[in-house]
Tab-separated table of N, CA and C in Angstrom:
chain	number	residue	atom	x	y	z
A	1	UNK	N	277.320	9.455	43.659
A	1	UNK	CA	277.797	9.255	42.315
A	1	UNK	C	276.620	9.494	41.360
A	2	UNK	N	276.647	10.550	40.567
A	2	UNK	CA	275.442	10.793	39.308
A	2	UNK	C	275.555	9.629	38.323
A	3	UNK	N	274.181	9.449	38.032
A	3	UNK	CA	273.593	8.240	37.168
A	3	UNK	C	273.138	9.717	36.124
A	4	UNK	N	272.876	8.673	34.687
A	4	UNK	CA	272.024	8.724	33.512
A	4	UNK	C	273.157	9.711	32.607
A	5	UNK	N	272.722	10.403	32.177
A	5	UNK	CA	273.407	11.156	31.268
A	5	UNK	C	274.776	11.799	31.248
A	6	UNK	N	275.872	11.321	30.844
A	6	UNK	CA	277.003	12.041	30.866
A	6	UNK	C	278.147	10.957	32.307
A	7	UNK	N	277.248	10.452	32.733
A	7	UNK	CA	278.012	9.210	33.659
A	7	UNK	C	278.262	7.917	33.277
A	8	UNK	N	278.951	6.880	34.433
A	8	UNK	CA	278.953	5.311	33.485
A	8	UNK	C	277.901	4.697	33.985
A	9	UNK	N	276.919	5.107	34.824
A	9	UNK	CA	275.733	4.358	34.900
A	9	UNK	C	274.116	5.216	33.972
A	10	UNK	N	273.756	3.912	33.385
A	10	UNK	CA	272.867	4.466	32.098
A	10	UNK	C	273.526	5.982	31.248
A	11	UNK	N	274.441	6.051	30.996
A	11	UNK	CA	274.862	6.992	30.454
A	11	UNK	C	274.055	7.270	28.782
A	12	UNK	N	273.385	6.270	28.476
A	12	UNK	CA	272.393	7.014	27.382
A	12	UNK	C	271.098	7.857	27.717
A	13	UNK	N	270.792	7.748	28.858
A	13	UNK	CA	269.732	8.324	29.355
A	13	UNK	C	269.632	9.956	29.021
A	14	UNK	N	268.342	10.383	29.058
A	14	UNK	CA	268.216	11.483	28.897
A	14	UNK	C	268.250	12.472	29.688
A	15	UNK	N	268.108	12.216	30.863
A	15	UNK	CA	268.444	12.537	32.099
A	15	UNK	C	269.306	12.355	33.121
A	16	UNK	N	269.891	13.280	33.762
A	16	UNK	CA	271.065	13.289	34.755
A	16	UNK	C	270.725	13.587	36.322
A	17	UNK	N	270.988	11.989	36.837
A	17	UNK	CA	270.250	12.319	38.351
A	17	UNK	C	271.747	12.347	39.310
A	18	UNK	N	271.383	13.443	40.094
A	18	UNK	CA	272.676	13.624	40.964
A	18	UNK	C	271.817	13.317	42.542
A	19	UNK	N	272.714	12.417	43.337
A	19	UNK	CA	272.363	11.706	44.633
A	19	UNK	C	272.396	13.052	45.470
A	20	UNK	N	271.163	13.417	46.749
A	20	UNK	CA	271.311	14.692	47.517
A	20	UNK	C	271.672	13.369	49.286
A	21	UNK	N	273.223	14.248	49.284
A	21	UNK	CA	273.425	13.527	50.432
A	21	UNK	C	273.102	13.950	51.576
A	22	UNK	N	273.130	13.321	52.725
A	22	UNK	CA	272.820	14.414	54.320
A	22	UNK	C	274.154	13.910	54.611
A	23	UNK	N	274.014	14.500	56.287
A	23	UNK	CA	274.927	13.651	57.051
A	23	UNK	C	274.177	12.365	57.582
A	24	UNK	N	272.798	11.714	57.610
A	24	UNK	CA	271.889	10.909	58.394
A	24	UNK	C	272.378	9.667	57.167
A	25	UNK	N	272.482	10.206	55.636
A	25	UNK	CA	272.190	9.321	54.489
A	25	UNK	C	272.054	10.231	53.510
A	26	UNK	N	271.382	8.800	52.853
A	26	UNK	CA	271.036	9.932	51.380
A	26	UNK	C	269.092	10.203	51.692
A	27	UNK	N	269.494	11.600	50.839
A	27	UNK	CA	268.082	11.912	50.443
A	27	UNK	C	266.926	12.046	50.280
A	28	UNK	N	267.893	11.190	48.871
A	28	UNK	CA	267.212	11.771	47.427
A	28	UNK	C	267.443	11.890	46.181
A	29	UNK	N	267.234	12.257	45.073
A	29	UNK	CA	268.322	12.470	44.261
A	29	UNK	C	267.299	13.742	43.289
A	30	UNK	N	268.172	14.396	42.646
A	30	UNK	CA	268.069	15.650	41.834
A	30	UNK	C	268.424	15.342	40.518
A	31	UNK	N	267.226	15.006	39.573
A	31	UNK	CA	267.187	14.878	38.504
A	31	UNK	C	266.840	15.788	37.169
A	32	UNK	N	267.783	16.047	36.608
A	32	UNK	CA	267.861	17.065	35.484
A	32	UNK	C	267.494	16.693	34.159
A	33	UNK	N	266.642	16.919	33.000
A	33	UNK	CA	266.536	17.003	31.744
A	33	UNK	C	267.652	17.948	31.076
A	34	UNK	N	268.606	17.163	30.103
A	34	UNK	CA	269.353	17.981	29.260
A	34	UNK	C	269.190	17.983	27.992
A	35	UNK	N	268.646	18.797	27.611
A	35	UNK	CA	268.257	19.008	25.824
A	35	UNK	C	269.718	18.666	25.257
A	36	UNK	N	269.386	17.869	23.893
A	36	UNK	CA	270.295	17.736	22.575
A	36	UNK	C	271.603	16.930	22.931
A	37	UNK	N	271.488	16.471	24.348
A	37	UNK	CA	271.822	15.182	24.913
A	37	UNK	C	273.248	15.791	25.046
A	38	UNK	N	273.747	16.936	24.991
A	38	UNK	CA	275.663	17.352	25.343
A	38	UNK	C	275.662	16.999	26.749
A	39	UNK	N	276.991	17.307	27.029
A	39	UNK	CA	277.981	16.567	28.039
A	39	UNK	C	277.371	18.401	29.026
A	40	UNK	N	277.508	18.659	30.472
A	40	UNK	CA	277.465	19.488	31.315
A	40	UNK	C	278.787	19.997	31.270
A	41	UNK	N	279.511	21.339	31.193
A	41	UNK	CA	280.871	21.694	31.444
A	41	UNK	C	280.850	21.654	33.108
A	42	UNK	N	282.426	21.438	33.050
A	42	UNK	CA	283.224	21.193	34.414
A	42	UNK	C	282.541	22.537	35.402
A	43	UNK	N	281.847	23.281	34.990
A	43	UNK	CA	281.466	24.775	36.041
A	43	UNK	C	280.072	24.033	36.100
A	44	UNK	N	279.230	23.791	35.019
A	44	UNK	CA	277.534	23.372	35.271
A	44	UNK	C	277.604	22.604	36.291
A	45	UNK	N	278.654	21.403	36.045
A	45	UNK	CA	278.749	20.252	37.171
A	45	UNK	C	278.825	20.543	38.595
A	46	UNK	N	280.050	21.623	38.427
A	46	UNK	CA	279.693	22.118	40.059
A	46	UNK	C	278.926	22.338	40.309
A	47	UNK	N	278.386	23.587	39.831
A	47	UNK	CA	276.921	24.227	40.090
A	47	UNK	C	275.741	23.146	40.522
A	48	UNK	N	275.885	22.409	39.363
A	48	UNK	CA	274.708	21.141	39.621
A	48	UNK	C	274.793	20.378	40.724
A	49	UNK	N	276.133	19.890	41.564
A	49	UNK	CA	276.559	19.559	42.579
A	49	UNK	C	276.439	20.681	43.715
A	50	UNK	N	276.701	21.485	43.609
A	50	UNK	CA	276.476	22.731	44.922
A	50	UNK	C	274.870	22.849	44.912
A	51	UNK	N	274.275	23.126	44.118
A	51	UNK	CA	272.425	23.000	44.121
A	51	UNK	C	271.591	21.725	45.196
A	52	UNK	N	272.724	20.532	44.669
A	52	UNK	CA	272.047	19.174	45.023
A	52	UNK	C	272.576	19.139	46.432
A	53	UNK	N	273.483	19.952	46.865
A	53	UNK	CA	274.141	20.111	48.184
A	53	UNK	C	273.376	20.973	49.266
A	54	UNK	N	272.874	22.396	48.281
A	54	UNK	CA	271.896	22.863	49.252
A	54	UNK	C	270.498	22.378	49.502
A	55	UNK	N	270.130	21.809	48.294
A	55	UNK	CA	268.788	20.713	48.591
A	55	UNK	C	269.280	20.004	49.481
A	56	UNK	N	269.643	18.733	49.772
A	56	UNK	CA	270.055	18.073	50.537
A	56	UNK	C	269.949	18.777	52.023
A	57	UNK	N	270.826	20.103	52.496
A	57	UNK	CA	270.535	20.450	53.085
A	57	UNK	C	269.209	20.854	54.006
A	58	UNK	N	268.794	21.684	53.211
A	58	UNK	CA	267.329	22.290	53.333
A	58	UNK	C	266.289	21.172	53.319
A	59	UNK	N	266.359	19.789	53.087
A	59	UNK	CA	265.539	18.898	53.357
A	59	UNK	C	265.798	17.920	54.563
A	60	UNK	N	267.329	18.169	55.117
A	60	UNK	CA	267.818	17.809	56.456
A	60	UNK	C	267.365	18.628	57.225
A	61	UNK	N	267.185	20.112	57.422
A	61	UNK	CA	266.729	20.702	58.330
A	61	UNK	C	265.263	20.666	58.197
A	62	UNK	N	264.309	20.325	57.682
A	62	UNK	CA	263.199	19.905	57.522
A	62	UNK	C	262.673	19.180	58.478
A	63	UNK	N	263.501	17.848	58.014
A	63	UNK	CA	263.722	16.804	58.482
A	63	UNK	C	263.597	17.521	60.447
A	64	UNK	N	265.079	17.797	60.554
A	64	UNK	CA	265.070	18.094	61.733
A	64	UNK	C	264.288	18.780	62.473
A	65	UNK	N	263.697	19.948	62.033
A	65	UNK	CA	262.422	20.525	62.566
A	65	UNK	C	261.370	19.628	62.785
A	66	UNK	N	261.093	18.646	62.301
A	66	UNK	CA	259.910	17.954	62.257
A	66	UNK	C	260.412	17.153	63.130
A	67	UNK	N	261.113	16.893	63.412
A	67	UNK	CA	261.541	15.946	64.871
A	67	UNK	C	261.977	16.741	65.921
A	68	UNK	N	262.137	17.727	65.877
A	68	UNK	CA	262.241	18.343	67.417
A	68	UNK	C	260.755	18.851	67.206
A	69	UNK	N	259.740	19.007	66.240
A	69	UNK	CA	258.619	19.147	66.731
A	69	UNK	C	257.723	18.213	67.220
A	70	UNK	N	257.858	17.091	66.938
A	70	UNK	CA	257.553	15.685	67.181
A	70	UNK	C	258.245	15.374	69.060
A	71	UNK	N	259.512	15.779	68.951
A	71	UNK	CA	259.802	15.410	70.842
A	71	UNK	C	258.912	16.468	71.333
A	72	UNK	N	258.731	17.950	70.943
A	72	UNK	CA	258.093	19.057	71.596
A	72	UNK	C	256.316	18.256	72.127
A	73	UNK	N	256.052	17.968	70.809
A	73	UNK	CA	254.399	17.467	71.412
A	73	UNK	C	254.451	16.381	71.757
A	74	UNK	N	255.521	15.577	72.226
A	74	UNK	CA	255.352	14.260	72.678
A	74	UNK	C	255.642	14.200	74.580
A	75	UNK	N	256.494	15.793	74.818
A	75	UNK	CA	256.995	16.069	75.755
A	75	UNK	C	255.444	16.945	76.107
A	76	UNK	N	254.881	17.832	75.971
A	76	UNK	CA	253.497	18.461	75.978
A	76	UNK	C	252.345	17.076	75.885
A	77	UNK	N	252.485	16.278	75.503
A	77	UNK	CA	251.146	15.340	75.810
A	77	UNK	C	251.736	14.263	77.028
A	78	UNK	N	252.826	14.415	77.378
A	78	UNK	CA	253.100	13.666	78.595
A	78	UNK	C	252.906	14.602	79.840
A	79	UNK	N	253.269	16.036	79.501
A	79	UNK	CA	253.361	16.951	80.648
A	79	UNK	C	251.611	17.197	81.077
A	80	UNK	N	250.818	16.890	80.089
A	80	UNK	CA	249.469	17.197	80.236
A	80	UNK	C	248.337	15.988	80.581
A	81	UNK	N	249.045	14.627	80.089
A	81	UNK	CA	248.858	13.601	80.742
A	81	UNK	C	248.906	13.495	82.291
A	82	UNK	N	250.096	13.469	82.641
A	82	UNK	CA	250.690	13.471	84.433
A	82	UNK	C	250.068	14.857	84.547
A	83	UNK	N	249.149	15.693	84.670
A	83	UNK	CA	248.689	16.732	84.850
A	83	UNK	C	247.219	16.235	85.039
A	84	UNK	N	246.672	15.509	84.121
A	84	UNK	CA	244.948	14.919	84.166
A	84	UNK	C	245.512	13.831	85.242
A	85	UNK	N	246.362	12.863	85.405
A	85	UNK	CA	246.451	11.610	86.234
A	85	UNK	C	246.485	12.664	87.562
A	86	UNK	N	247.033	13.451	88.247
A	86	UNK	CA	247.232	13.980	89.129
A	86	UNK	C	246.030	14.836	89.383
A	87	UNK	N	245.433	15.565	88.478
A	87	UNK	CA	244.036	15.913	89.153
A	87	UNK	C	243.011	15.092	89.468
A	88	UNK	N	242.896	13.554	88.595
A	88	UNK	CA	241.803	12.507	88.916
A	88	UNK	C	242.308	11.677	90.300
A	89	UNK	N	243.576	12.104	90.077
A	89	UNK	CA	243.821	11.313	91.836
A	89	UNK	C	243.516	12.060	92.959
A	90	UNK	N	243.896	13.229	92.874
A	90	UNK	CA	243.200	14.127	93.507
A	90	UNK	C	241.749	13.989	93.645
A	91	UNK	N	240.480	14.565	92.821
A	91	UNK	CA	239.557	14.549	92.868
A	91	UNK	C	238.604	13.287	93.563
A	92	UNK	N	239.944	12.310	93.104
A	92	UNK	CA	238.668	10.939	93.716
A	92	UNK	C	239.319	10.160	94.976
A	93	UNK	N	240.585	11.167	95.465
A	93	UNK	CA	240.513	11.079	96.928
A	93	UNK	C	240.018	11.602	97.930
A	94	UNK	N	239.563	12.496	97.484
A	94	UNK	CA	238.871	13.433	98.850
A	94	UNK	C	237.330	13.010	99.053
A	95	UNK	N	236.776	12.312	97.904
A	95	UNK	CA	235.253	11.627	97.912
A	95	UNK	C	235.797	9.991	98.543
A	96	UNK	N	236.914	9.158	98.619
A	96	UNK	CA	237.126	8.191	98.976
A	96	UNK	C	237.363	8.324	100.341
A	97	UNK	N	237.985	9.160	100.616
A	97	UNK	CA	238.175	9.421	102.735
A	97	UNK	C	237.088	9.472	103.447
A	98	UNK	N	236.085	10.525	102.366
A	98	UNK	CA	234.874	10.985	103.281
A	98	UNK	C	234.130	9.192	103.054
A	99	UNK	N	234.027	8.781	102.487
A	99	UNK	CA	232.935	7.487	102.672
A	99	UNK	C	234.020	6.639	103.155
A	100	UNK	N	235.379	6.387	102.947
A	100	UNK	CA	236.277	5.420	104.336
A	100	UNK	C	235.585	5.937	105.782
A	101	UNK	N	235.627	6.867	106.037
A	101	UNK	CA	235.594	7.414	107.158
A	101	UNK	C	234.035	7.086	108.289
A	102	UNK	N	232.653	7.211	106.781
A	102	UNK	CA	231.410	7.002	106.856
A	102	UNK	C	231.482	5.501	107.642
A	103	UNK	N	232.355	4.511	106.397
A	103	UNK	CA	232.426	3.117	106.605
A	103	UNK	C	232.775	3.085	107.761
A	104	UNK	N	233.587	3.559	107.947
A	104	UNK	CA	234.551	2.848	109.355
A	104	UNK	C	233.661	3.465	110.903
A	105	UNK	N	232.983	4.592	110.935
A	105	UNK	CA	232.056	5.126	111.951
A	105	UNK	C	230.891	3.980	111.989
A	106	UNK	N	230.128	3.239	110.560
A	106	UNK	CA	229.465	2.578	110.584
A	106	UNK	C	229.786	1.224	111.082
A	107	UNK	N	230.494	0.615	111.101
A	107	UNK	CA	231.489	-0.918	111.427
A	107	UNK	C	231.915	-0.739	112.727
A	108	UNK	N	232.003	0.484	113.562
A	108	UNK	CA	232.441	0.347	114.918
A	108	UNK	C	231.452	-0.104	116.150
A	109	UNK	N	232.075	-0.588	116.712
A	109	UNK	CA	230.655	-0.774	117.726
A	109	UNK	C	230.259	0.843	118.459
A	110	UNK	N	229.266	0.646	118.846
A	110	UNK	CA	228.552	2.144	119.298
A	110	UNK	C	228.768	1.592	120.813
A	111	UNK	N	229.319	2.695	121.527
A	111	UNK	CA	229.841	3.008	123.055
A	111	UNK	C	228.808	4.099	123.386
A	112	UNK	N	228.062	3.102	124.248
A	112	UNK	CA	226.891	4.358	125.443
A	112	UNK	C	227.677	4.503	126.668
């Protein structure tokens, strides 16, 4: 519902803010300066409404890009995580066998 100028909320205002909806919510809103304070004809209004419709838009897909880029590097710092955990397990098992192995030759009794 548009506030300020030409509506019933603050309708003395000098300005005419039209709400930019998504499907998630709102927005935002799209606020217009109208010189010499007249009323918008029934075509501006659309217009002014179809504008605040493709904003709305174009700041939902924004939106959305920035969150499937957000799962992308969240899915890439887990895949590269379990990638370092799996090489340090690696690396510091093959130095742990060889000295189990040292230990356990050392702890046995010696057979002549």
């Amino acid at each position: 519902m548009p506030a300020g100028l030409g509506s019933s909320t603050l309708p003395s205002a000098d300005w005419l803010f039209v709400p930019l909806k998504t499907a998630a919510g709102g927005a935002g809103a799209l606020g217009i300066q109208i010189d010499g304070k007249s009323l918008l004809s029934p075509e501006d209004s659309r217009l002014l409404e179809t504008l605040a419709d493709q904003a709305a838009v174009a700041i939902e897909r924004t939106s959305l890009v920035a969150d499937v880029e957000a799962a992308r590097l969240a899915n890439e710092t887990e895949r590269l995580r379990s990638a370092l955990l799996s090489s340090l397990s690696h690396d510091l098992r093959t130095p742990l066998v060889s000295i189990l192995g040292a230990a356990t030759a050392c702890s046995s009794p010696a057979t002549a």
